[in-house]
């Protein structure tokens, strides 16, 4: 009998209205456990408890918040291996990537432990004699956090940590596909001495938990990472109650490869950006825009490297790329592989791996001969698939790179300082990489994009305060 895992509401572990199976995408016969699926009433109970806990905990001051986050970081660091194993088992990342993501989560909590003590304000001279003006940041109150399956500990960490650091209470709804890692993190937060009600875990379908968050008047803000349609729906619902929202959504990220680039460096950057984490990253390099003079040489080298990747179970020592996270995602990826052929691309790889029938395995796919108006070059696939688009010169490369409804991350491989500087200046993305993969970011600087990729204040680093706090201006006359 598999273990049953409960929701955390108001400091108590509670059953849900039903149970959801959590299965291993490397081996679907492996039932990881049964996880409680919460109700709207669970969200409302969590919100009431969170509001009470937030007021009393915030009154204790920033040192209490810093100490709590520091203890959570220590708890993560002490349990890196069980956390990483759960992550690899339920999401499919190879173990080395799962371990790195878990370590990153600890670093994020440690960083925001410091930020709890560094939140500053301003004192400004008034235009009126004898009047002082103080500007300070204060917490919002209760925040709802909705996180995706592709980074099941890092993304919850970079939402929970700043929320608590700046004095808020939290209701976390993790992805249905990866509840196990979030549940282990919740246990660590409880063990760290988090006051009852300050942090709540309500698992369950977004169609039920999300509207409950958005309709509850005690929930002041919602931070969401996931698909564009869901993000737009959240924005519409939040507008009804004037809730603050932060949305991180899709990407169709370009990587430009100029003819003066170091080919080996460019291949390594594109291989990492397009195929590591099975391409299941919003920052993945899904459009490779290559100058025509080196196009054929680049495609030959990248195709050889991509098809040479060892695809296999997450725990296999030789695996370099794990499974696709779910059967439905694999079906979606394979449909785009078929579409690429229909649209006139030469497809290298991309097949389901029938030799591994127990899991959701697919070979990396390159869509050679793609153009930027094809659906495979415009729609986010969220799998190990990348379009290769040939361009004539730098101006065309920039135009193609920017011709997308998304604007999360972009990159260029070049030996030219001029091209690097111009691309950095002209790219309509929130993050720009030069001679680096488009995926892979630091935790102490802003994360986010433009256009259809992001809405609201940035995540991570000191910029997180823009979302998790509100500004109060005070005028004081001493008489």
mmCIF file of C-alpha atoms in Angstrom, residues 79-458:
data_model
loop_
_atom_site.group_PDB
_atom_site.id
_atom_site.type_symbol
_atom_site.label_atom_id
_atom_site.label_comp_id
_atom_site.label_asym_id
_atom_site.label_seq_id
_atom_site.Cartn_x
_atom_site.Cartn_y
_atom_site.Cartn_z
ATOM 1 C CA UNK A 79 18.094 16.497 3.255
ATOM 2 C CA UNK A 80 19.542 17.114 -0.195
ATOM 3 C CA UNK A 81 19.643 13.433 -1.100
ATOM 4 C CA UNK A 82 16.055 12.460 -0.191
ATOM 5 C CA UNK A 83 14.758 15.660 -1.793
ATOM 6 C CA UNK A 84 16.787 15.123 -4.966
ATOM 7 C CA UNK A 85 15.695 11.485 -5.180
ATOM 8 C CA UNK A 86 12.045 12.453 -4.849
ATOM 9 C CA UNK A 87 12.464 15.171 -7.475
ATOM 10 C CA UNK A 88 14.157 12.831 -9.956
ATOM 11 C CA UNK A 89 11.640 10.100 -9.251
ATOM 12 C CA UNK A 90 8.488 12.181 -9.780
ATOM 13 C CA UNK A 91 9.620 14.772 -12.370
ATOM 14 C CA UNK A 92 12.187 12.766 -14.338
ATOM 15 C CA UNK A 93 15.248 15.011 -14.128
ATOM 16 C CA UNK A 94 18.488 13.060 -14.073
ATOM 17 C CA UNK A 95 19.780 12.826 -10.520
ATOM 18 C CA UNK A 96 22.638 15.303 -11.001
ATOM 19 C CA UNK A 97 20.183 17.979 -12.175
ATOM 20 C CA UNK A 98 17.754 17.145 -9.356
ATOM 21 C CA UNK A 99 20.542 17.474 -6.813
ATOM 22 C CA UNK A 100 21.639 20.844 -8.264
ATOM 23 C CA UNK A 101 18.067 22.156 -8.172
ATOM 24 C CA UNK A 102 17.699 21.107 -4.536
ATOM 25 C CA UNK A 103 20.928 22.842 -3.559
ATOM 26 C CA UNK A 104 19.693 25.950 -5.356
ATOM 27 C CA UNK A 105 16.530 25.923 -3.228
ATOM 28 C CA UNK A 106 18.660 26.010 -0.087
ATOM 29 C CA UNK A 107 20.675 28.910 -1.482
ATOM 30 C CA UNK A 108 17.493 30.844 -2.205
ATOM 31 C CA UNK A 109 16.214 30.500 1.364
ATOM 32 C CA UNK A 110 19.649 31.484 2.669
ATOM 33 C CA UNK A 111 19.720 34.569 0.452
ATOM 34 C CA UNK A 112 16.294 35.751 1.576
ATOM 35 C CA UNK A 113 17.203 35.146 5.208
ATOM 36 C CA UNK A 114 19.622 38.010 4.668
ATOM 37 C CA UNK A 115 17.122 40.068 2.718
ATOM 38 C CA UNK A 116 14.709 39.953 5.651
ATOM 39 C CA UNK A 117 17.225 42.123 7.513
ATOM 40 C CA UNK A 118 18.043 44.374 4.567
ATOM 41 C CA UNK A 119 14.601 45.685 3.601
ATOM 42 C CA UNK A 120 15.077 49.429 3.573
ATOM 43 C CA UNK A 121 12.968 52.565 3.250
ATOM 44 C CA UNK A 122 13.556 56.236 2.597
ATOM 45 C CA UNK A 123 13.414 59.472 4.493
ATOM 46 C CA UNK A 124 12.650 62.381 2.179
ATOM 47 C CA UNK A 125 12.577 66.109 2.839
ATOM 48 C CA UNK A 126 9.071 67.530 2.517
ATOM 49 C CA UNK A 127 8.269 70.625 0.495
ATOM 50 C CA UNK A 128 6.581 71.930 3.687
ATOM 51 C CA UNK A 129 8.567 73.304 6.585
ATOM 52 C CA UNK A 130 8.559 71.148 9.707
ATOM 53 C CA UNK A 131 7.187 68.068 7.962
ATOM 54 C CA UNK A 132 9.104 64.783 7.641
ATOM 55 C CA UNK A 133 8.303 62.155 4.990
ATOM 56 C CA UNK A 134 9.037 58.455 5.549
ATOM 57 C CA UNK A 135 8.610 55.786 2.872
ATOM 58 C CA UNK A 136 8.610 52.153 3.911
ATOM 59 C CA UNK A 137 7.722 48.738 2.578
ATOM 60 C CA UNK A 138 5.240 46.535 4.402
ATOM 61 C CA UNK A 139 3.930 43.004 3.714
ATOM 62 C CA UNK A 140 0.792 42.397 1.696
ATOM 63 C CA UNK A 141 -0.647 39.851 4.149
ATOM 64 C CA UNK A 142 -1.625 36.475 2.665
ATOM 65 C CA UNK A 143 -0.233 35.452 -0.726
ATOM 66 C CA UNK A 144 -1.234 32.491 -2.904
ATOM 67 C CA UNK A 145 1.557 30.712 -4.767
ATOM 68 C CA UNK A 146 0.856 28.418 -7.737
ATOM 69 C CA UNK A 147 3.929 26.553 -8.968
ATOM 70 C CA UNK A 148 4.703 24.317 -11.998
ATOM 71 C CA UNK A 149 5.980 20.764 -12.287
ATOM 72 C CA UNK A 150 9.246 21.396 -14.135
ATOM 73 C CA UNK A 151 11.172 22.883 -11.172
ATOM 74 C CA UNK A 152 9.282 21.421 -8.211
ATOM 75 C CA UNK A 153 11.565 22.727 -5.480
ATOM 76 C CA UNK A 154 13.430 25.708 -6.977
ATOM 77 C CA UNK A 155 10.335 27.632 -8.069
ATOM 78 C CA UNK A 156 8.412 27.053 -4.824
ATOM 79 C CA UNK A 157 11.558 28.189 -2.997
ATOM 80 C CA UNK A 158 11.897 31.407 -4.943
ATOM 81 C CA UNK A 159 8.271 32.253 -4.202
ATOM 82 C CA UNK A 160 7.998 31.052 -0.577
ATOM 83 C CA UNK A 161 11.307 32.521 0.618
ATOM 84 C CA UNK A 162 10.671 36.175 -0.330
ATOM 85 C CA UNK A 163 7.036 35.932 0.749
ATOM 86 C CA UNK A 164 8.099 34.927 4.270
ATOM 87 C CA UNK A 165 11.161 37.179 4.318
ATOM 88 C CA UNK A 166 9.049 40.275 3.799
ATOM 89 C CA UNK A 167 6.495 39.250 6.413
ATOM 90 C CA UNK A 168 3.697 37.558 4.477
ATOM 91 C CA UNK A 169 1.856 34.285 5.080
ATOM 92 C CA UNK A 170 1.664 31.663 2.325
ATOM 93 C CA UNK A 171 -0.760 29.243 0.709
ATOM 94 C CA UNK A 172 1.164 27.010 -1.727
ATOM 95 C CA UNK A 173 -0.530 25.023 -4.490
ATOM 96 C CA UNK A 174 2.081 22.834 -6.213
ATOM 97 C CA UNK A 175 1.595 21.146 -9.577
ATOM 98 C CA UNK A 176 -0.530 17.989 -9.567
ATOM 99 C CA UNK A 177 2.249 16.187 -11.429
ATOM 100 C CA UNK A 178 4.921 16.753 -8.753
ATOM 101 C CA UNK A 179 3.371 16.993 -5.282
ATOM 102 C CA UNK A 180 6.003 14.857 -3.558
ATOM 103 C CA UNK A 181 8.845 17.366 -3.576
ATOM 104 C CA UNK A 182 6.551 20.153 -2.360
ATOM 105 C CA UNK A 183 5.278 17.902 0.429
ATOM 106 C CA UNK A 184 8.826 17.160 1.603
ATOM 107 C CA UNK A 185 9.598 20.887 1.522
ATOM 108 C CA UNK A 186 6.471 21.567 3.593
ATOM 109 C CA UNK A 187 7.656 19.044 6.177
ATOM 110 C CA UNK A 188 11.009 20.836 6.374
ATOM 111 C CA UNK A 189 9.274 24.201 6.841
ATOM 112 C CA UNK A 190 7.213 22.766 9.708
ATOM 113 C CA UNK A 191 10.295 21.154 11.293
ATOM 114 C CA UNK A 192 12.063 24.527 11.100
ATOM 115 C CA UNK A 193 9.535 25.923 13.567
ATOM 116 C CA UNK A 194 7.255 27.806 11.189
ATOM 117 C CA UNK A 195 4.255 29.057 13.217
ATOM 118 C CA UNK A 196 1.006 27.201 12.570
ATOM 119 C CA UNK A 197 -0.916 28.805 9.713
ATOM 120 C CA UNK A 198 1.962 30.931 8.422
ATOM 121 C CA UNK A 199 2.673 28.378 5.686
ATOM 122 C CA UNK A 200 -0.069 26.196 4.184
ATOM 123 C CA UNK A 201 0.119 23.469 1.541
ATOM 124 C CA UNK A 202 -3.069 22.811 -0.423
ATOM 125 C CA UNK A 203 -2.571 20.263 -3.172
ATOM 126 C CA UNK A 204 -5.179 19.608 -5.815
ATOM 127 C CA UNK A 205 -6.279 20.614 -9.317
ATOM 128 C CA UNK A 206 -5.723 24.189 -10.368
ATOM 129 C CA UNK A 207 -9.305 24.349 -11.614
ATOM 130 C CA UNK A 208 -10.481 24.051 -7.997
ATOM 131 C CA UNK A 209 -7.683 25.552 -5.873
ATOM 132 C CA UNK A 210 -6.896 28.527 -8.113
ATOM 133 C CA UNK A 211 -10.397 30.045 -8.187
ATOM 134 C CA UNK A 212 -10.667 29.601 -4.417
ATOM 135 C CA UNK A 213 -7.474 31.609 -3.946
ATOM 136 C CA UNK A 214 -8.601 34.281 -6.342
ATOM 137 C CA UNK A 215 -12.044 34.637 -4.781
ATOM 138 C CA UNK A 216 -10.912 34.777 -1.155
ATOM 139 C CA UNK A 217 -10.736 38.382 0.099
ATOM 140 C CA UNK A 218 -7.971 37.536 2.588
ATOM 141 C CA UNK A 219 -5.617 36.514 -0.234
ATOM 142 C CA UNK A 220 -4.061 39.793 -1.323
ATOM 143 C CA UNK A 221 -1.869 38.559 -4.158
ATOM 144 C CA UNK A 222 -1.221 35.528 -6.351
ATOM 145 C CA UNK A 223 2.108 34.532 -7.913
ATOM 146 C CA UNK A 224 1.801 32.010 -10.735
ATOM 147 C CA UNK A 225 4.234 30.145 -12.963
ATOM 148 C CA UNK A 226 2.752 28.040 -15.751
ATOM 149 C CA UNK A 227 1.033 28.202 -19.118
ATOM 150 C CA UNK A 228 -0.019 31.340 -20.961
ATOM 151 C CA UNK A 229 -3.766 30.483 -21.107
ATOM 152 C CA UNK A 230 -3.888 29.788 -17.367
ATOM 153 C CA UNK A 231 -1.910 32.940 -16.607
ATOM 154 C CA UNK A 232 -4.295 35.051 -18.645
ATOM 155 C CA UNK A 233 -7.246 33.498 -16.839
ATOM 156 C CA UNK A 234 -5.666 34.333 -13.484
ATOM 157 C CA UNK A 235 -5.097 37.923 -14.579
ATOM 158 C CA UNK A 236 -8.746 38.282 -15.606
ATOM 159 C CA UNK A 237 -9.997 36.821 -12.329
ATOM 160 C CA UNK A 238 -7.599 38.880 -10.232
ATOM 161 C CA UNK A 239 -8.807 42.054 -11.933
ATOM 162 C CA UNK A 240 -12.286 41.437 -10.529
ATOM 163 C CA UNK A 241 -11.046 41.723 -6.942
ATOM 164 C CA UNK A 242 -8.052 43.975 -7.720
ATOM 165 C CA UNK A 243 -5.575 41.389 -6.409
ATOM 166 C CA UNK A 244 -1.921 41.897 -7.141
ATOM 167 C CA UNK A 245 -0.622 39.299 -9.613
ATOM 168 C CA UNK A 246 2.768 38.085 -10.761
ATOM 169 C CA UNK A 247 2.736 35.829 -13.813
ATOM 170 C CA UNK A 248 5.631 33.869 -15.311
ATOM 171 C CA UNK A 249 4.443 32.053 -18.408
ATOM 172 C CA UNK A 250 5.837 30.816 -21.689
ATOM 173 C CA UNK A 251 8.862 31.302 -23.875
ATOM 174 C CA UNK A 252 10.038 30.676 -27.414
ATOM 175 C CA UNK A 253 13.580 31.715 -26.731
ATOM 176 C CA UNK A 254 16.014 32.506 -29.539
ATOM 177 C CA UNK A 255 19.689 31.624 -29.576
ATOM 178 C CA UNK A 256 21.539 33.436 -32.359
ATOM 179 C CA UNK A 257 24.722 31.798 -33.659
ATOM 180 C CA UNK A 258 26.875 34.182 -35.695
ATOM 181 C CA UNK A 259 29.455 33.010 -38.194
ATOM 182 C CA UNK A 260 32.275 34.330 -35.987
ATOM 183 C CA UNK A 261 31.200 32.195 -33.024
ATOM 184 C CA UNK A 262 33.337 29.496 -31.485
ATOM 185 C CA UNK A 263 31.488 26.480 -32.912
ATOM 186 C CA UNK A 264 32.292 24.181 -30.014
ATOM 187 C CA UNK A 265 31.080 26.795 -27.514
ATOM 188 C CA UNK A 266 27.930 27.453 -29.553
ATOM 189 C CA UNK A 267 27.089 23.751 -29.839
ATOM 190 C CA UNK A 268 27.582 23.283 -26.091
ATOM 191 C CA UNK A 269 25.392 26.291 -25.293
ATOM 192 C CA UNK A 270 22.613 25.179 -27.648
ATOM 193 C CA UNK A 271 22.798 21.560 -26.497
ATOM 194 C CA UNK A 272 22.391 22.679 -22.894
ATOM 195 C CA UNK A 273 19.723 25.259 -23.599
ATOM 196 C CA UNK A 274 17.584 23.090 -25.857
ATOM 197 C CA UNK A 275 17.861 19.623 -24.344
ATOM 198 C CA UNK A 276 19.008 19.610 -20.729
ATOM 199 C CA UNK A 277 16.114 19.027 -18.304
ATOM 200 C CA UNK A 278 14.496 17.327 -21.338
ATOM 201 C CA UNK A 279 13.853 20.797 -22.776
ATOM 202 C CA UNK A 280 11.180 21.311 -20.113
ATOM 203 C CA UNK A 281 12.228 24.838 -19.185
ATOM 204 C CA UNK A 282 10.507 28.108 -19.976
ATOM 205 C CA UNK A 283 13.971 29.483 -20.747
ATOM 206 C CA UNK A 284 14.900 26.664 -23.159
ATOM 207 C CA UNK A 285 16.545 27.542 -26.483
ATOM 208 C CA UNK A 286 13.719 26.511 -28.791
ATOM 209 C CA UNK A 287 14.697 28.655 -31.812
ATOM 210 C CA UNK A 288 18.305 28.344 -33.007
ATOM 211 C CA UNK A 289 18.932 31.220 -35.430
ATOM 212 C CA UNK A 290 22.107 30.437 -37.360
ATOM 213 C CA UNK A 291 24.012 32.558 -39.857
ATOM 214 C CA UNK A 292 24.056 30.828 -43.246
ATOM 215 C CA UNK A 293 27.845 30.675 -43.674
ATOM 216 C CA UNK A 294 28.207 28.246 -40.764
ATOM 217 C CA UNK A 295 24.700 26.767 -40.816
ATOM 218 C CA UNK A 296 25.502 23.352 -42.262
ATOM 219 C CA UNK A 297 28.610 22.860 -40.117
ATOM 220 C CA UNK A 298 26.709 23.890 -37.003
ATOM 221 C CA UNK A 299 23.735 21.609 -37.747
ATOM 222 C CA UNK A 300 26.037 18.652 -38.355
ATOM 223 C CA UNK A 301 27.886 19.226 -35.075
ATOM 224 C CA UNK A 302 24.782 19.914 -32.980
ATOM 225 C CA UNK A 303 22.841 17.039 -34.530
ATOM 226 C CA UNK A 304 25.656 14.632 -33.722
ATOM 227 C CA UNK A 305 25.868 15.923 -30.142
ATOM 228 C CA UNK A 306 22.092 15.900 -29.590
ATOM 229 C CA UNK A 307 21.503 12.430 -31.001
ATOM 230 C CA UNK A 308 24.502 11.237 -29.005
ATOM 231 C CA UNK A 309 22.906 12.187 -25.705
ATOM 232 C CA UNK A 310 22.163 9.157 -23.574
ATOM 233 C CA UNK A 311 18.428 9.224 -22.845
ATOM 234 C CA UNK A 312 17.311 7.020 -19.988
ATOM 235 C CA UNK A 313 15.825 6.683 -16.507
ATOM 236 C CA UNK A 314 16.517 9.503 -14.088
ATOM 237 C CA UNK A 315 18.488 7.283 -11.701
ATOM 238 C CA UNK A 316 20.666 5.588 -14.322
ATOM 239 C CA UNK A 317 24.237 6.811 -13.905
ATOM 240 C CA UNK A 318 24.773 7.011 -17.661
ATOM 241 C CA UNK A 319 21.608 9.035 -18.392
ATOM 242 C CA UNK A 320 22.184 12.561 -19.695
ATOM 243 C CA UNK A 321 18.526 13.311 -20.426
ATOM 244 C CA UNK A 322 15.599 11.866 -18.520
ATOM 245 C CA UNK A 323 12.033 11.124 -19.574
ATOM 246 C CA UNK A 324 9.335 13.560 -20.565
ATOM 247 C CA UNK A 325 7.346 14.313 -17.417
ATOM 248 C CA UNK A 326 4.009 12.810 -18.454
ATOM 249 C CA UNK A 327 2.246 10.799 -21.138
ATOM 250 C CA UNK A 328 0.211 13.809 -22.236
ATOM 251 C CA UNK A 329 3.342 15.948 -22.586
ATOM 252 C CA UNK A 330 5.025 13.229 -24.640
ATOM 253 C CA UNK A 331 1.999 12.990 -26.931
ATOM 254 C CA UNK A 332 2.109 16.773 -27.334
ATOM 255 C CA UNK A 333 5.826 16.676 -28.223
ATOM 256 C CA UNK A 334 5.345 13.894 -30.777
ATOM 257 C CA UNK A 335 2.493 15.810 -32.380
ATOM 258 C CA UNK A 336 4.843 18.753 -32.919
ATOM 259 C CA UNK A 337 7.477 16.434 -34.407
ATOM 260 C CA UNK A 338 4.864 15.273 -36.930
ATOM 261 C CA UNK A 339 3.815 18.885 -37.547
ATOM 262 C CA UNK A 340 7.422 19.895 -38.241
ATOM 263 C CA UNK A 341 7.560 17.351 -41.050
ATOM 264 C CA UNK A 342 4.228 18.557 -42.406
ATOM 265 C CA UNK A 343 5.520 22.127 -42.398
ATOM 266 C CA UNK A 344 8.538 21.090 -44.483
ATOM 267 C CA UNK A 345 11.327 20.618 -41.938
ATOM 268 C CA UNK A 346 13.929 17.897 -42.005
ATOM 269 C CA UNK A 347 13.575 16.316 -38.570
ATOM 270 C CA UNK A 348 16.631 14.903 -36.859
ATOM 271 C CA UNK A 349 15.606 12.616 -33.996
ATOM 272 C CA UNK A 350 12.410 13.267 -32.065
ATOM 273 C CA UNK A 351 11.082 9.691 -31.992
ATOM 274 C CA UNK A 352 9.545 7.935 -29.019
ATOM 275 C CA UNK A 353 12.126 5.501 -27.626
ATOM 276 C CA UNK A 354 10.369 2.146 -27.859
ATOM 277 C CA UNK A 355 13.261 0.331 -26.166
ATOM 278 C CA UNK A 356 12.193 2.007 -22.918
ATOM 279 C CA UNK A 357 8.458 1.194 -22.882
ATOM 280 C CA UNK A 358 8.068 1.574 -19.126
ATOM 281 C CA UNK A 359 8.533 5.362 -19.277
ATOM 282 C CA UNK A 360 7.882 8.486 -21.343
ATOM 283 C CA UNK A 361 11.094 8.665 -23.362
ATOM 284 C CA UNK A 362 11.828 10.686 -26.509
ATOM 285 C CA UNK A 363 14.951 11.427 -28.514
ATOM 286 C CA UNK A 364 16.040 15.070 -28.831
ATOM 287 C CA UNK A 365 14.619 16.684 -31.988
ATOM 288 C CA UNK A 366 16.048 19.292 -34.350
ATOM 289 C CA UNK A 367 13.716 20.847 -36.925
ATOM 290 C CA UNK A 368 16.164 21.750 -39.696
ATOM 291 C CA UNK A 369 15.060 24.120 -42.449
ATOM 292 C CA UNK A 370 12.486 25.779 -40.235
ATOM 293 C CA UNK A 371 11.253 29.306 -40.825
ATOM 294 C CA UNK A 372 10.076 31.702 -38.184
ATOM 295 C CA UNK A 373 6.472 31.685 -39.395
ATOM 296 C CA UNK A 374 6.005 27.950 -38.872
ATOM 297 C CA UNK A 375 3.905 26.866 -35.892
ATOM 298 C CA UNK A 376 6.823 24.806 -34.564
ATOM 299 C CA UNK A 377 8.813 28.056 -34.403
ATOM 300 C CA UNK A 378 6.068 30.141 -32.820
ATOM 301 C CA UNK A 379 4.298 27.901 -30.295
ATOM 302 C CA UNK A 380 5.904 26.749 -27.060
ATOM 303 C CA UNK A 381 6.408 22.978 -27.202
ATOM 304 C CA UNK A 382 7.990 22.514 -23.755
ATOM 305 C CA UNK A 383 9.971 19.466 -24.743
ATOM 306 C CA UNK A 384 13.332 18.474 -26.264
ATOM 307 C CA UNK A 385 12.576 20.103 -29.631
ATOM 308 C CA UNK A 386 14.327 23.032 -31.316
ATOM 309 C CA UNK A 387 13.813 24.768 -34.666
ATOM 310 C CA UNK A 388 16.915 25.674 -36.681
ATOM 311 C CA UNK A 389 16.355 28.865 -38.687
ATOM 312 C CA UNK A 390 18.905 30.056 -41.265
ATOM 313 C CA UNK A 391 19.551 33.816 -41.586
ATOM 314 C CA UNK A 392 21.816 35.940 -43.736
ATOM 315 C CA UNK A 393 23.250 38.544 -41.400
ATOM 316 C CA UNK A 394 23.076 40.129 -37.948
ATOM 317 C CA UNK A 395 20.175 42.432 -38.797
ATOM 318 C CA UNK A 396 18.029 39.534 -39.961
ATOM 319 C CA UNK A 397 19.029 37.519 -36.900
ATOM 320 C CA UNK A 398 17.878 40.260 -34.539
ATOM 321 C CA UNK A 399 14.620 40.725 -36.437
ATOM 322 C CA UNK A 400 13.842 36.992 -36.343
ATOM 323 C CA UNK A 401 14.833 36.722 -32.676
ATOM 324 C CA UNK A 402 12.423 39.509 -31.715
ATOM 325 C CA UNK A 403 9.585 38.304 -33.964
ATOM 326 C CA UNK A 404 7.697 36.351 -31.292
ATOM 327 C CA UNK A 405 4.846 36.927 -28.863
ATOM 328 C CA UNK A 406 7.201 35.895 -26.057
ATOM 329 C CA UNK A 407 10.117 37.709 -24.487
ATOM 330 C CA UNK A 408 11.620 35.737 -21.630
ATOM 331 C CA UNK A 409 15.223 34.863 -22.495
ATOM 332 C CA UNK A 410 17.461 35.257 -25.525
ATOM 333 C CA UNK A 411 21.055 34.558 -26.406
ATOM 334 C CA UNK A 412 23.815 35.094 -28.902
ATOM 335 C CA UNK A 413 27.023 33.198 -29.574
ATOM 336 C CA UNK A 414 29.601 35.484 -31.158
ATOM 337 C CA UNK A 415 33.223 36.525 -30.957
ATOM 338 C CA UNK A 416 32.298 40.128 -31.725
ATOM 339 C CA UNK A 417 31.931 42.639 -28.916
ATOM 340 C CA UNK A 418 29.933 44.819 -31.320
ATOM 341 C CA UNK A 419 27.384 42.075 -32.036
ATOM 342 C CA UNK A 420 27.194 41.121 -28.364
ATOM 343 C CA UNK A 421 26.585 44.717 -27.298
ATOM 344 C CA UNK A 422 24.040 45.421 -30.033
ATOM 345 C CA UNK A 423 22.119 42.206 -29.381
ATOM 346 C CA UNK A 424 22.029 42.891 -25.662
ATOM 347 C CA UNK A 425 20.665 46.381 -26.365
ATOM 348 C CA UNK A 426 18.113 45.435 -29.029
ATOM 349 C CA UNK A 427 16.772 42.100 -27.805
ATOM 350 C CA UNK A 428 13.159 42.380 -26.626
ATOM 351 C CA UNK A 429 13.632 39.803 -23.868
ATOM 352 C CA UNK A 430 13.845 40.202 -20.120
ATOM 353 C CA UNK A 431 17.110 38.256 -19.928
ATOM 354 C CA UNK A 432 19.963 38.197 -22.463
ATOM 355 C CA UNK A 433 22.837 35.697 -22.544
ATOM 356 C CA UNK A 434 26.093 36.138 -24.456
ATOM 357 C CA UNK A 435 28.006 32.924 -25.176
ATOM 358 C CA UNK A 436 25.900 31.149 -22.544
ATOM 359 C CA UNK A 437 22.769 28.965 -22.718
ATOM 360 C CA UNK A 438 19.454 30.827 -22.593
ATOM 361 C CA UNK A 439 18.536 28.588 -19.654
ATOM 362 C CA UNK A 440 20.449 28.869 -16.397
ATOM 363 C CA UNK A 441 20.125 31.909 -14.124
ATOM 364 C CA UNK A 442 21.463 33.224 -10.832
ATOM 365 C CA UNK A 443 19.183 33.436 -7.803
ATOM 366 C CA UNK A 444 20.226 36.885 -6.545
ATOM 367 C CA UNK A 445 19.223 38.909 -9.624
ATOM 368 C CA UNK A 446 15.847 39.578 -11.317
ATOM 369 C CA UNK A 447 14.123 36.821 -13.280
ATOM 370 C CA UNK A 448 11.371 37.570 -15.768
ATOM 371 C CA UNK A 449 10.502 38.648 -19.262
ATOM 372 C CA UNK A 450 8.432 40.851 -21.505
ATOM 373 C CA UNK A 451 5.446 40.559 -23.836
ATOM 374 C CA UNK A 452 3.549 37.282 -23.380
ATOM 375 C CA UNK A 453 6.155 35.718 -21.112
ATOM 376 C CA UNK A 454 5.666 37.713 -17.920
ATOM 377 C CA UNK A 455 3.291 40.113 -16.238
ATOM 378 C CA UNK A 456 3.869 42.024 -13.033
ATOM 379 C CA UNK A 457 7.010 42.597 -10.970
ATOM 380 C CA UNK A 458 10.116 40.462 -11.420
#
